[in-house]
C-alpha cells in the first residue's frame, strides 16, 4: 500500500474544521486483533472497524489470539469470551502473564456474565447486548491513547 505523502509510518490525518481554520493532527492507525468464533460477528466488526480507519486481523479462538500475539504487531485485542478451547478470559489471563503482552489493552465483548472475571484479569468488559459501535470505538481510542 502506498501511503499519502507526509503520513509515512502509519500516521493518519485527523482533520477538524473550526471557524474557517483547518487543523491537521496525526493519528496512528491502530491494529486490532479481533477474536470471535461466530463468523458473522467477525465479519461485522471487521467491516465496522475498517470503516473507521483501523487495521483488523481476525481469529476464531483464544489459542489463535495467543499465537498471533506471540508474533507481535497488534495495538489492542477485541475478543468474545465464549469460544471453544481457550476462552477470551483465559486468553486475557495468559496475555497478562506474558512479559511481552502484559500491558496490551484487551476488551472482552460478550453476552455472558463475565464482567467480574474480565475485570479481575485486567481487561475491559463490554456487554454485547447493549453496546454500539461508536461506544466501542470510543473505548478503543481511550485505551490506546499514547500508543506510538
PDB file of C-alpha atoms in Angstrom:
ATOM      1  CA  UNK A   1       0.000   0.000   0.000  1.00  0.00           C
ATOM      2  CA  UNK A   2       1.332   3.435  -0.911  1.00  0.00           C
ATOM      3  CA  UNK A   3       0.951   5.890   1.937  1.00  0.00           C
ATOM      4  CA  UNK A   4      -0.011   9.516   1.274  1.00  0.00           C
ATOM      5  CA  UNK A   5       2.910  11.929   1.239  1.00  0.00           C
ATOM      6  CA  UNK A   6       3.551  13.288   4.725  1.00  0.00           C
ATOM      7  CA  UNK A   7       1.902  10.377   6.513  1.00  0.00           C
ATOM      8  CA  UNK A   8       4.550   7.706   6.187  1.00  0.00           C
ATOM      9  CA  UNK A   9       4.925   5.208   9.034  1.00  0.00           C
ATOM     10  CA  UNK A  10       1.240   4.606   9.621  1.00  0.00           C
ATOM     11  CA  UNK A  11       0.149   8.093  10.695  1.00  0.00           C
ATOM     12  CA  UNK A  12      -3.317   9.041   9.553  1.00  0.00           C
ATOM     13  CA  UNK A  13      -4.583  12.595   9.216  1.00  0.00           C
ATOM     14  CA  UNK A  14      -7.355  13.661  11.543  1.00  0.00           C
ATOM     15  CA  UNK A  15      -8.852  16.839  10.107  1.00  0.00           C
ATOM     16  CA  UNK A  16     -11.032  19.131  12.178  1.00  0.00           C
ATOM     17  CA  UNK A  17     -12.634  22.330  10.934  1.00  0.00           C
ATOM     18  CA  UNK A  18     -13.498  25.199  13.233  1.00  0.00           C
ATOM     19  CA  UNK A  19     -14.024  28.901  12.472  1.00  0.00           C
ATOM     20  CA  UNK A  20     -12.613  28.667   8.937  1.00  0.00           C
ATOM     21  CA  UNK A  21      -9.389  27.163  10.299  1.00  0.00           C
ATOM     22  CA  UNK A  22      -8.354  23.628   9.436  1.00  0.00           C
ATOM     23  CA  UNK A  23      -6.160  21.792  11.901  1.00  0.00           C
ATOM     24  CA  UNK A  24      -4.466  18.541  10.894  1.00  0.00           C
ATOM     25  CA  UNK A  25      -3.416  16.157  13.622  1.00  0.00           C
ATOM     26  CA  UNK A  26      -1.603  12.912  13.063  1.00  0.00           C
ATOM     27  CA  UNK A  27      -3.308   9.792  14.370  1.00  0.00           C
ATOM     28  CA  UNK A  28      -1.660   6.413  14.411  1.00  0.00           C
ATOM     29  CA  UNK A  29      -3.523   3.704  12.539  1.00  0.00           C
ATOM     30  CA  UNK A  30      -4.450   1.173  15.219  1.00  0.00           C
ATOM     31  CA  UNK A  31      -4.077  -2.550  14.607  1.00  0.00           C
ATOM     32  CA  UNK A  32      -6.854  -4.586  16.216  1.00  0.00           C
ATOM     33  CA  UNK A  33      -6.742  -8.334  16.781  1.00  0.00           C
ATOM     34  CA  UNK A  34     -10.402  -9.397  16.737  1.00  0.00           C
ATOM     35  CA  UNK A  35     -11.408 -12.844  18.033  1.00  0.00           C
ATOM     36  CA  UNK A  36     -14.836 -14.451  17.840  1.00  0.00           C
ATOM     37  CA  UNK A  37     -15.924 -17.971  16.949  1.00  0.00           C
ATOM     38  CA  UNK A  38     -19.022 -16.572  15.214  1.00  0.00           C
ATOM     39  CA  UNK A  39     -18.130 -15.744  11.608  1.00  0.00           C
ATOM     40  CA  UNK A  40     -20.977 -13.229  11.298  1.00  0.00           C
ATOM     41  CA  UNK A  41     -19.705 -11.243  14.312  1.00  0.00           C
ATOM     42  CA  UNK A  42     -16.126 -11.342  12.976  1.00  0.00           C
ATOM     43  CA  UNK A  43     -17.204 -10.108   9.565  1.00  0.00           C
ATOM     44  CA  UNK A  44     -19.482  -7.402  11.015  1.00  0.00           C
ATOM     45  CA  UNK A  45     -16.930  -5.942  13.428  1.00  0.00           C
ATOM     46  CA  UNK A  46     -14.063  -6.197  10.957  1.00  0.00           C
ATOM     47  CA  UNK A  47     -16.085  -4.156   8.474  1.00  0.00           C
ATOM     48  CA  UNK A  48     -17.162  -1.606  11.116  1.00  0.00           C
ATOM     49  CA  UNK A  49     -13.623  -1.142  12.438  1.00  0.00           C
ATOM     50  CA  UNK A  50     -12.108  -0.859   8.963  1.00  0.00           C
ATOM     51  CA  UNK A  51     -14.666   1.830   8.045  1.00  0.00           C
ATOM     52  CA  UNK A  52     -13.285   3.820  10.969  1.00  0.00           C
ATOM     53  CA  UNK A  53      -9.704   3.508   9.766  1.00  0.00           C
ATOM     54  CA  UNK A  54      -8.460   0.598  11.865  1.00  0.00           C
ATOM     55  CA  UNK A  55      -6.439  -2.308  10.528  1.00  0.00           C
ATOM     56  CA  UNK A  56      -8.079  -5.563  11.637  1.00  0.00           C
ATOM     57  CA  UNK A  57      -6.859  -9.140  11.792  1.00  0.00           C
ATOM     58  CA  UNK A  58      -9.379 -11.801  12.791  1.00  0.00           C
ATOM     59  CA  UNK A  59      -9.047 -15.135  14.571  1.00  0.00           C
ATOM     60  CA  UNK A  60     -11.590 -17.700  15.779  1.00  0.00           C
ATOM     61  CA  UNK A  61     -10.497 -18.555  19.333  1.00  0.00           C
ATOM     62  CA  UNK A  62      -8.302 -17.739  22.296  1.00  0.00           C
ATOM     63  CA  UNK A  63      -5.490 -20.054  21.264  1.00  0.00           C
ATOM     64  CA  UNK A  64      -5.185 -18.202  17.975  1.00  0.00           C
ATOM     65  CA  UNK A  65      -5.084 -14.894  19.902  1.00  0.00           C
ATOM     66  CA  UNK A  66      -2.041 -16.127  21.821  1.00  0.00           C
ATOM     67  CA  UNK A  67      -0.344 -17.389  18.660  1.00  0.00           C
ATOM     68  CA  UNK A  68      -0.863 -14.086  16.812  1.00  0.00           C
ATOM     69  CA  UNK A  69       0.290 -12.013  19.786  1.00  0.00           C
ATOM     70  CA  UNK A  70       3.489 -14.048  20.004  1.00  0.00           C
ATOM     71  CA  UNK A  71       4.324 -12.737  16.524  1.00  0.00           C
ATOM     72  CA  UNK A  72       3.529  -9.147  17.576  1.00  0.00           C
ATOM     73  CA  UNK A  73       2.103  -6.266  15.601  1.00  0.00           C
ATOM     74  CA  UNK A  74      -1.204  -5.529  17.369  1.00  0.00           C
ATOM     75  CA  UNK A  75      -2.202  -2.493  19.439  1.00  0.00           C
ATOM     76  CA  UNK A  76      -5.324  -3.916  21.097  1.00  0.00           C
ATOM     77  CA  UNK A  77      -7.282  -7.167  21.391  1.00  0.00           C
ATOM     78  CA  UNK A  78     -11.063  -7.188  20.960  1.00  0.00           C
ATOM     79  CA  UNK A  79     -12.404 -10.625  21.838  1.00  0.00           C
ATOM     80  CA  UNK A  80     -15.513 -12.591  22.599  1.00  0.00           C
ATOM     81  CA  UNK A  81     -15.347 -14.658  25.782  1.00  0.00           C
ATOM     82  CA  UNK A  82     -17.399 -17.730  24.910  1.00  0.00           C
ATOM     83  CA  UNK A  83     -15.275 -19.544  22.351  1.00  0.00           C
ATOM     84  CA  UNK A  84     -14.324 -23.221  22.096  1.00  0.00           C
ATOM     85  CA  UNK A  85     -10.992 -24.212  23.608  1.00  0.00           C
ATOM     86  CA  UNK A  86      -9.315 -21.165  25.140  1.00  0.00           C
ATOM     87  CA  UNK A  87     -11.937 -18.560  26.107  1.00  0.00           C
ATOM     88  CA  UNK A  88     -11.450 -14.814  25.938  1.00  0.00           C
ATOM     89  CA  UNK A  89     -10.892 -14.565  29.705  1.00  0.00           C
ATOM     90  CA  UNK A  90      -8.393 -17.440  29.645  1.00  0.00           C
ATOM     91  CA  UNK A  91      -6.517 -15.722  26.808  1.00  0.00           C
ATOM     92  CA  UNK A  92      -6.628 -12.444  28.763  1.00  0.00           C
ATOM     93  CA  UNK A  93      -5.041 -14.126  31.803  1.00  0.00           C
ATOM     94  CA  UNK A  94      -2.287 -15.543  29.591  1.00  0.00           C
ATOM     95  CA  UNK A  95      -1.753 -12.137  27.962  1.00  0.00           C
ATOM     96  CA  UNK A  96      -1.302 -10.541  31.402  1.00  0.00           C
ATOM     97  CA  UNK A  97       1.096 -13.313  32.478  1.00  0.00           C
ATOM     98  CA  UNK A  98       3.377 -12.809  29.458  1.00  0.00           C
ATOM     99  CA  UNK A  99       6.030 -10.090  29.702  1.00  0.00           C
ATOM    100  CA  UNK A 100       5.740  -9.069  26.037  1.00  0.00           C
ATOM    101  CA  UNK A 101       1.957  -8.542  26.172  1.00  0.00           C
ATOM    102  CA  UNK A 102       1.153  -7.798  29.811  1.00  0.00           C
ATOM    103  CA  UNK A 103       0.269  -4.151  29.153  1.00  0.00           C
ATOM    104  CA  UNK A 104      -1.605  -4.728  25.880  1.00  0.00           C
ATOM    105  CA  UNK A 105      -5.157  -3.306  26.025  1.00  0.00           C
ATOM    106  CA  UNK A 106      -7.810  -6.053  25.906  1.00  0.00           C
ATOM    107  CA  UNK A 107     -11.571  -5.669  25.513  1.00  0.00           C
ATOM    108  CA  UNK A 108     -13.752  -8.707  26.181  1.00  0.00           C
ATOM    109  CA  UNK A 109     -17.019  -8.260  24.310  1.00  0.00           C
ATOM    110  CA  UNK A 110     -19.541 -10.854  25.375  1.00  0.00           C
ATOM    111  CA  UNK A 111     -23.119 -11.613  26.363  1.00  0.00           C
ATOM    112  CA  UNK A 112     -22.319 -13.895  29.251  1.00  0.00           C
ATOM    113  CA  UNK A 113     -21.879 -12.866  32.868  1.00  0.00           C
ATOM    114  CA  UNK A 114     -18.090 -12.500  32.694  1.00  0.00           C
ATOM    115  CA  UNK A 115     -17.676  -8.904  33.862  1.00  0.00           C
ATOM    116  CA  UNK A 116     -16.049  -9.769  37.207  1.00  0.00           C
ATOM    117  CA  UNK A 117     -13.708 -12.310  35.623  1.00  0.00           C
ATOM    118  CA  UNK A 118     -12.702  -9.874  32.881  1.00  0.00           C
ATOM    119  CA  UNK A 119     -12.004  -7.016  35.272  1.00  0.00           C
ATOM    120  CA  UNK A 120     -10.115  -9.221  37.755  1.00  0.00           C
ATOM    121  CA  UNK A 121      -7.924 -10.449  34.890  1.00  0.00           C
ATOM    122  CA  UNK A 122      -7.111  -6.868  33.845  1.00  0.00           C
ATOM    123  CA  UNK A 123      -9.375  -6.364  30.839  1.00  0.00           C
ATOM    124  CA  UNK A 124     -12.288  -4.129  29.943  1.00  0.00           C
ATOM    125  CA  UNK A 125     -15.743  -5.712  29.720  1.00  0.00           C
ATOM    126  CA  UNK A 126     -18.284  -4.575  27.121  1.00  0.00           C
ATOM    127  CA  UNK A 127     -21.744  -6.150  27.057  1.00  0.00           C
ATOM    128  CA  UNK A 128     -22.648  -7.396  23.561  1.00  0.00           C
ATOM    129  CA  UNK A 129     -26.352  -6.833  24.203  1.00  0.00           C
ATOM    130  CA  UNK A 130     -26.137  -3.100  24.930  1.00  0.00           C
ATOM    131  CA  UNK A 131     -23.016  -1.637  23.284  1.00  0.00           C
ATOM    132  CA  UNK A 132     -22.942   0.177  19.971  1.00  0.00           C
ATOM    133  CA  UNK A 133     -20.018   0.586  17.579  1.00  0.00           C
ATOM    134  CA  UNK A 134     -19.457   4.261  18.410  1.00  0.00           C
ATOM    135  CA  UNK A 135     -19.132   3.488  22.134  1.00  0.00           C
ATOM    136  CA  UNK A 136     -16.796   0.590  21.352  1.00  0.00           C
ATOM    137  CA  UNK A 137     -14.573   2.792  19.184  1.00  0.00           C
ATOM    138  CA  UNK A 138     -14.506   5.497  21.858  1.00  0.00           C
ATOM    139  CA  UNK A 139     -13.337   2.873  24.350  1.00  0.00           C
ATOM    140  CA  UNK A 140     -10.685   1.646  21.906  1.00  0.00           C
ATOM    141  CA  UNK A 141      -9.401   5.204  21.377  1.00  0.00           C
ATOM    142  CA  UNK A 142      -9.220   5.861  25.136  1.00  0.00           C
ATOM    143  CA  UNK A 143      -7.435   2.561  25.820  1.00  0.00           C
ATOM    144  CA  UNK A 144      -4.844   3.159  23.101  1.00  0.00           C
ATOM    145  CA  UNK A 145      -4.040   6.846  23.732  1.00  0.00           C
ATOM    146  CA  UNK A 146      -0.317   7.370  23.601  1.00  0.00           C
ATOM    147  CA  UNK A 147       0.494   4.290  21.521  1.00  0.00           C
ATOM    148  CA  UNK A 148       3.185   5.252  19.021  1.00  0.00           C
TER     149      UNK A 148
END
